[in-house]
Short mmCIF file of C-alpha atoms in Angstrom, two decimals:
data_model
loop_
_atom_site.label_atom_id
_atom_site.label_comp_id
_atom_site.label_asym_id
_atom_site.label_seq_id
_atom_site.Cartn_x
_atom_site.Cartn_y
_atom_site.Cartn_z
CA MET A 1 0.00 0.00 0.00
CA PRO A 2 1.57 3.35 -1.05
CA LYS A 3 2.02 5.98 1.61
CA LEU A 4 -0.93 8.36 1.78
CA ALA A 5 -0.47 12.08 1.20
CA ARG A 6 -1.06 14.32 4.20
CA TYR A 7 -4.22 16.46 4.22
CA PRO A 8 -5.59 18.95 6.74
CA ILE A 9 -8.70 17.71 8.49
CA GLU A 10 -10.98 20.30 6.89
CA THR A 11 -10.50 18.66 3.48
CA ILE A 12 -11.25 15.09 4.53
CA ILE A 13 -14.64 14.84 2.85
CA GLY A 14 -15.03 18.03 0.89
CA ASP A 15 -16.48 21.41 1.81
CA LYS A 16 -18.20 21.14 5.17
CA LEU A 17 -19.12 24.68 6.14
CA ARG A 18 -22.38 26.00 4.81
CA ALA A 19 -22.25 29.58 3.55
CA ASP A 20 -24.73 32.41 3.26
CA ASP A 21 -25.15 34.65 0.20
CA GLY A 22 -22.14 36.70 1.28
CA GLY A 23 -19.88 33.67 1.15
CA HIS A 24 -19.27 33.54 4.91
CA ALA A 25 -19.38 30.29 6.85
CA ARG A 26 -22.58 30.10 8.85
CA GLU A 27 -22.24 29.39 12.53
CA THR A 28 -24.31 26.65 14.10
CA THR A 29 -25.54 26.93 17.68
CA LEU A 30 -27.06 24.11 19.70
CA ALA A 31 -28.89 25.42 22.76
CA PHE A 32 -30.84 23.67 25.49
CA HIS A 33 -33.15 25.37 27.95
CA GLU A 34 -34.44 24.11 31.32
CA CYS A 35 -33.95 20.43 30.49
CA SER A 36 -35.39 18.07 33.09
CA PHE A 37 -36.06 14.35 33.32
CA THR A 38 -38.13 12.55 35.96
CA LEU A 39 -38.55 8.80 36.35
CA LYS A 40 -42.21 7.74 36.17
CA LYS A 41 -41.91 4.82 38.58
CA THR A 42 -40.14 6.54 41.48
CA GLY A 43 -40.61 10.23 40.75
CA GLU A 44 -36.84 10.73 41.03
CA SER A 45 -35.48 13.69 39.08
CA LEU A 46 -32.34 12.77 37.14
CA LEU A 47 -32.08 16.25 35.57
CA ARG A 48 -33.38 19.52 36.99
CA GLY A 49 -33.58 22.60 34.81
CA VAL A 50 -30.22 22.34 33.03
CA SER A 51 -29.44 24.95 30.36
CA GLY A 52 -26.48 25.74 28.10
CA ALA A 53 -25.30 26.24 24.53
CA VAL A 54 -22.41 25.38 22.22
CA ARG A 55 -21.59 26.78 18.81
CA THR A 56 -19.39 26.07 15.82
CA GLY A 57 -15.73 25.77 16.80
CA GLN A 58 -16.41 24.87 20.43
CA VAL A 59 -16.15 21.72 22.51
CA LEU A 60 -18.54 21.60 25.47
CA ALA A 61 -17.78 18.97 28.10
CA VAL A 62 -20.48 17.78 30.48
CA LEU A 63 -18.69 16.84 33.69
CA GLY A 64 -19.89 15.26 36.89
CA PRO A 65 -19.66 12.15 39.08
CA SER A 66 -21.46 8.92 38.23
CA GLY A 67 -25.22 9.36 38.47
CA SER A 68 -25.10 13.13 38.04
CA GLY A 69 -27.18 13.06 34.84
CA LYS A 70 -24.50 13.37 32.14
CA THR A 71 -25.72 10.57 29.88
CA THR A 72 -29.36 11.49 30.48
CA LEU A 73 -28.66 15.02 29.27
CA LEU A 74 -26.89 13.71 26.17
CA LYS A 75 -29.91 11.51 25.37
CA LEU A 76 -32.20 14.52 25.75
CA LEU A 77 -30.02 16.55 23.38
CA ALA A 78 -30.23 13.70 20.85
CA LEU A 79 -34.03 13.67 21.22
CA LYS A 80 -33.96 9.97 22.08
CA ALA A 81 -37.12 8.31 23.32
CA MET A 82 -36.87 7.52 27.04
CA PRO A 83 -40.18 5.85 27.95
CA ALA A 84 -39.12 5.24 31.57
CA GLY A 85 -39.52 8.92 32.39
CA VAL A 86 -40.90 12.32 31.50
CA SER A 87 -38.63 14.86 29.83
CA ARG A 88 -39.12 18.61 29.73
CA GLY A 89 -37.24 21.49 28.19
CA LEU A 90 -36.37 22.90 24.79
CA VAL A 91 -33.52 21.94 22.46
CA THR A 92 -32.87 24.30 19.53
CA LEU A 93 -30.52 24.35 16.55
CA ASP A 94 -29.87 27.85 15.22
CA GLY A 95 -32.86 29.15 17.16
CA GLN A 96 -35.34 26.58 15.82
CA ARG A 97 -36.80 23.75 17.89
CA LEU A 98 -34.89 20.56 17.08
CA SER A 99 -36.92 17.44 16.35
CA ALA A 100 -35.76 13.82 16.36
CA GLU A 101 -35.95 13.85 12.55
CA GLY A 102 -33.93 17.07 12.41
CA PHE A 103 -31.28 15.61 14.69
CA ALA A 104 -30.97 12.49 12.53
CA ARG A 105 -30.59 14.65 9.43
CA GLN A 106 -28.16 17.31 10.70
CA CYS A 107 -26.40 15.85 13.74
CA ALA A 108 -24.60 12.69 14.83
CA SER A 109 -23.85 10.88 18.06
CA VAL A 110 -21.17 8.44 19.21
CA GLU A 111 -22.11 6.05 22.00
CA GLN A 112 -19.80 5.10 24.86
CA THR A 113 -19.55 1.53 23.57
CA ASP A 114 -18.03 1.29 20.09
CA SER A 115 -20.44 -0.34 17.63
CA LEU A 116 -18.18 -1.59 14.85
CA TRP A 117 -18.04 -4.56 12.48
CA THR A 118 -15.59 -7.09 13.91
CA TYR A 119 -14.36 -8.50 10.60
CA LEU A 120 -14.10 -5.27 8.60
CA SER A 121 -10.96 -3.14 8.41
CA CYS A 122 -10.71 0.58 9.17
CA ARG A 123 -10.67 1.40 5.47
CA GLU A 124 -13.68 -0.78 4.68
CA GLN A 125 -15.81 0.73 7.44
CA LEU A 126 -14.95 4.31 6.51
CA GLN A 127 -15.50 3.52 2.82
CA TYR A 128 -19.00 2.21 3.54
CA ALA A 129 -19.81 5.28 5.64
CA ILE A 130 -18.71 7.62 2.85
CA ASP A 131 -20.65 5.56 0.28
CA LEU A 132 -23.81 6.05 2.35
CA CYS A 133 -23.26 9.72 3.18
CA GLU A 134 -21.87 10.80 -0.22
CA PRO A 135 -23.67 8.65 -2.83
CA ASN A 136 -22.95 11.15 -5.63
CA LEU A 137 -19.17 10.76 -5.42
CA ASP A 138 -17.56 8.65 -8.10
CA ARG A 139 -15.20 5.78 -7.30
CA THR A 140 -12.03 7.89 -7.38
CA GLU A 141 -13.55 10.63 -5.23
CA ARG A 142 -14.69 8.07 -2.64
CA TRP A 143 -11.18 6.58 -2.54
CA VAL A 144 -9.61 10.01 -2.02
CA ALA A 145 -12.18 10.91 0.65
CA THR A 146 -11.47 7.66 2.50
CA ASN A 147 -7.71 8.29 2.39
CA ARG A 148 -8.15 11.79 3.76
CA LEU A 149 -10.40 10.61 6.56
CA LEU A 150 -7.93 7.88 7.53
CA LEU A 151 -5.18 10.49 7.78
CA ALA A 152 -7.29 12.95 9.74
CA LEU A 153 -8.11 10.20 12.23
CA GLY A 154 -4.49 9.07 12.49
CA LEU A 155 -5.47 5.57 11.36
CA GLU A 156 -3.44 5.29 8.16
CA SER A 157 -0.99 2.83 9.76
CA CYS A 158 -3.81 0.41 10.65
CA GLN A 159 -6.10 1.05 7.68
CA ASP A 160 -6.14 -2.63 6.69
CA THR A 161 -6.43 -3.98 10.24
CA ARG A 162 -9.73 -5.58 11.20
CA VAL A 163 -11.56 -4.20 14.23
CA GLY A 164 -11.33 -7.54 16.02
CA ASN A 165 -12.79 -8.61 19.35
CA ALA A 166 -11.81 -10.50 22.49
CA LEU A 167 -10.80 -13.53 20.41
CA ILE A 168 -9.47 -11.81 17.29
CA LYS A 169 -6.54 -9.42 17.54
CA GLY A 170 -7.40 -6.07 16.02
CA LEU A 171 -7.51 -2.38 16.78
CA SER A 172 -6.60 -0.87 20.14
CA GLY A 173 -9.21 0.86 22.27
CA GLY A 174 -8.06 4.30 21.19
CA GLN A 175 -8.09 3.33 17.51
CA LYS A 176 -11.62 1.96 17.83
CA ARG A 177 -12.80 5.18 19.45
CA ARG A 178 -11.25 7.33 16.70
CA LEU A 179 -12.83 5.08 14.08
CA SER A 180 -16.25 5.47 15.70
CA ILE A 181 -15.83 9.25 15.65
CA GLY A 182 -14.68 9.09 12.03
CA LEU A 183 -17.83 7.21 11.01
CA ALA A 184 -19.88 10.02 12.55
CA LEU A 185 -17.77 12.74 10.89
CA ALA A 186 -18.35 11.15 7.47
CA LYS A 187 -21.90 12.48 7.81
CA LYS A 188 -20.62 16.08 8.04
CA PRO A 189 -22.71 16.78 11.15
CA ALA A 190 -23.50 20.29 12.34
CA VAL A 191 -23.43 18.90 15.90
CA LEU A 192 -21.56 15.87 17.26
CA LEU A 193 -22.49 14.29 20.60
CA CYS A 194 -20.00 11.88 22.22
CA ASP A 195 -20.74 9.87 25.36
CA GLU A 196 -17.56 9.31 27.41
CA PRO A 197 -15.19 9.34 24.39
CA THR A 198 -12.10 8.92 26.61
CA SER A 199 -13.51 6.24 28.93
CA GLY A 200 -11.21 3.24 29.30
CA LEU A 201 -8.36 4.82 27.32
CA ASP A 202 -4.81 5.50 28.46
CA ALA A 203 -3.63 9.10 28.75
CA ALA A 204 -2.06 9.25 25.28
CA SER A 205 -5.10 7.72 23.56
CA ALA A 206 -7.48 10.00 25.46
CA ALA A 207 -5.46 13.05 24.44
CA ALA A 208 -5.51 11.91 20.79
CA VAL A 209 -9.29 11.52 20.85
CA MET A 210 -9.79 14.99 22.34
CA ARG A 211 -7.37 16.49 19.84
CA LEU A 212 -9.47 14.97 17.05
CA LEU A 213 -12.69 16.39 18.52
CA LYS A 214 -11.12 19.83 18.90
CA GLU A 215 -9.89 19.78 15.30
CA ALA A 216 -13.35 18.73 14.12
CA SER A 217 -14.94 21.62 15.98
CA GLU A 218 -12.48 24.23 14.74
CA ARG A 219 -11.87 23.14 11.16
CA LEU A 220 -15.01 21.27 10.12
CA GLY A 221 -17.42 23.73 11.70
CA THR A 222 -18.93 21.12 14.01
CA ALA A 223 -20.24 21.97 17.48
CA VAL A 224 -19.12 19.18 19.83
CA VAL A 225 -20.73 18.08 23.10
CA CYS A 226 -19.11 15.27 25.08
CA THR A 227 -19.54 13.76 28.51
CA LEU A 228 -16.38 13.19 30.55
CA HIS A 229 -15.95 11.56 33.95
CA GLN A 230 -12.43 12.40 35.12
CA PRO A 231 -10.58 14.34 32.40
CA SER A 232 -6.82 14.62 32.71
CA PRO A 233 -5.19 18.07 32.50
CA SER A 234 -4.26 17.45 28.84
CA VAL A 235 -7.85 16.51 28.01
CA PHE A 236 -9.29 19.42 30.00
CA ALA A 237 -7.01 21.83 28.10
CA ARG A 238 -8.84 20.93 24.86
CA LEU A 239 -12.19 22.13 26.20
CA ASP A 240 -13.82 25.46 25.44
CA LEU A 241 -16.85 25.15 27.72
CA ALA A 242 -17.65 23.10 30.80
CA LEU A 243 -21.01 22.16 32.27
CA VAL A 244 -20.64 20.55 35.69
CA LEU A 245 -23.59 18.53 36.96
CA SER A 246 -24.28 17.52 40.54
CA GLY A 247 -27.40 15.60 41.47
CA GLY A 248 -28.98 16.50 38.14
CA ARG A 249 -28.45 20.24 38.64
CA SER A 250 -25.97 22.59 37.01
CA ALA A 251 -23.16 23.50 39.41
CA TYR A 252 -21.18 25.44 36.79
CA TYR A 253 -21.61 26.43 33.16
CA GLY A 254 -19.10 28.62 31.38
CA ALA A 255 -15.61 28.78 29.91
CA ALA A 256 -13.48 25.81 30.95
CA CYS A 257 -10.49 28.09 31.51
CA GLU A 258 -12.50 30.08 34.07
CA LEU A 259 -13.47 27.11 36.24
CA SER A 260 -10.54 27.66 38.59
CA SER A 261 -11.48 31.33 39.07
CA PHE A 262 -15.08 30.33 39.75
CA LEU A 263 -14.02 27.91 42.46
CA SER A 264 -11.91 30.63 44.09
CA SER A 265 -14.89 33.01 44.00
CA VAL A 266 -17.02 30.55 45.99
CA GLY A 267 -14.34 29.95 48.60
CA ARG A 268 -12.85 26.76 47.14
CA PRO A 269 -9.48 27.79 45.63
CA VAL A 270 -7.73 25.07 43.67
CA PRO A 271 -4.41 24.08 45.32
CA GLN A 272 -1.25 24.30 43.26
CA HIS A 273 -0.43 21.28 41.07
CA THR A 274 -4.01 20.00 41.37
CA ASN A 275 -6.17 18.90 38.45
CA VAL A 276 -8.98 21.48 38.27
CA ALA A 277 -11.52 18.95 37.00
CA ASP A 278 -10.74 16.46 39.79
CA PHE A 279 -10.97 19.22 42.40
CA MET A 280 -14.33 20.34 41.05
CA LEU A 281 -15.70 16.80 41.12
CA ASP A 282 -14.52 16.38 44.71
CA ALA A 283 -16.25 19.66 45.58
CA VAL A 284 -19.62 18.68 44.11
CA ASN A 285 -19.38 15.26 45.78
CA ALA A 286 -18.70 16.77 49.20
#
């Protein structure tokens, strides 16, 4: 297999950014207002009036301890049916109420558990995704698009490796996660939701995944929302916005770089050489 040429991520599958009549890229904003979710059987509230927004070029991380409502919020943003409870609130895309059909058409989500074909290689899975999302491309264009996506994902060295499973040697955990994200990016989504994209990965793999998400937000014009449990300093540094949940309520929403200042303002200064995210999680658990 000849060595693939290097491409910037914004060219992986053609022109992503939509433009208005003036030729300027149009910004996309996903906003959610007073989102709540209550279990029918017990009456327990898993989410209580959570609001926030994320726009093109930003990565919003939903942080919080286990059971704080992170995954529930992500399901609400994806307009998924949750018959076990009652959901309330408003989710909008560019100021218009977002429906389940609208989400399926314009957005994409990546689940915490990778859902990949065991016996197919990286290249084959990405090729099929591009075939489905870009049916008007000819054979050569699809080949080029697949090559570019492999490079953007950092998977060119394992492009012919099967995914594998517990019995069949294949991709590493970090490679599987990047492949899952790549399959979603082939759709050219305006919004990408990722549930625990760094869960179970080592520090280097987690940093690579977050670097990919940040590049997608900045260069592809995709607004990214991800849930994170205990982000390392290198992962936290990739975030633009942070929404910290505690008991289903919002404990903080704002710029990730201002979280330390916020904690100081409420009498909980972050000690030197301490991970801000870990300190915040300890604070909301106290």
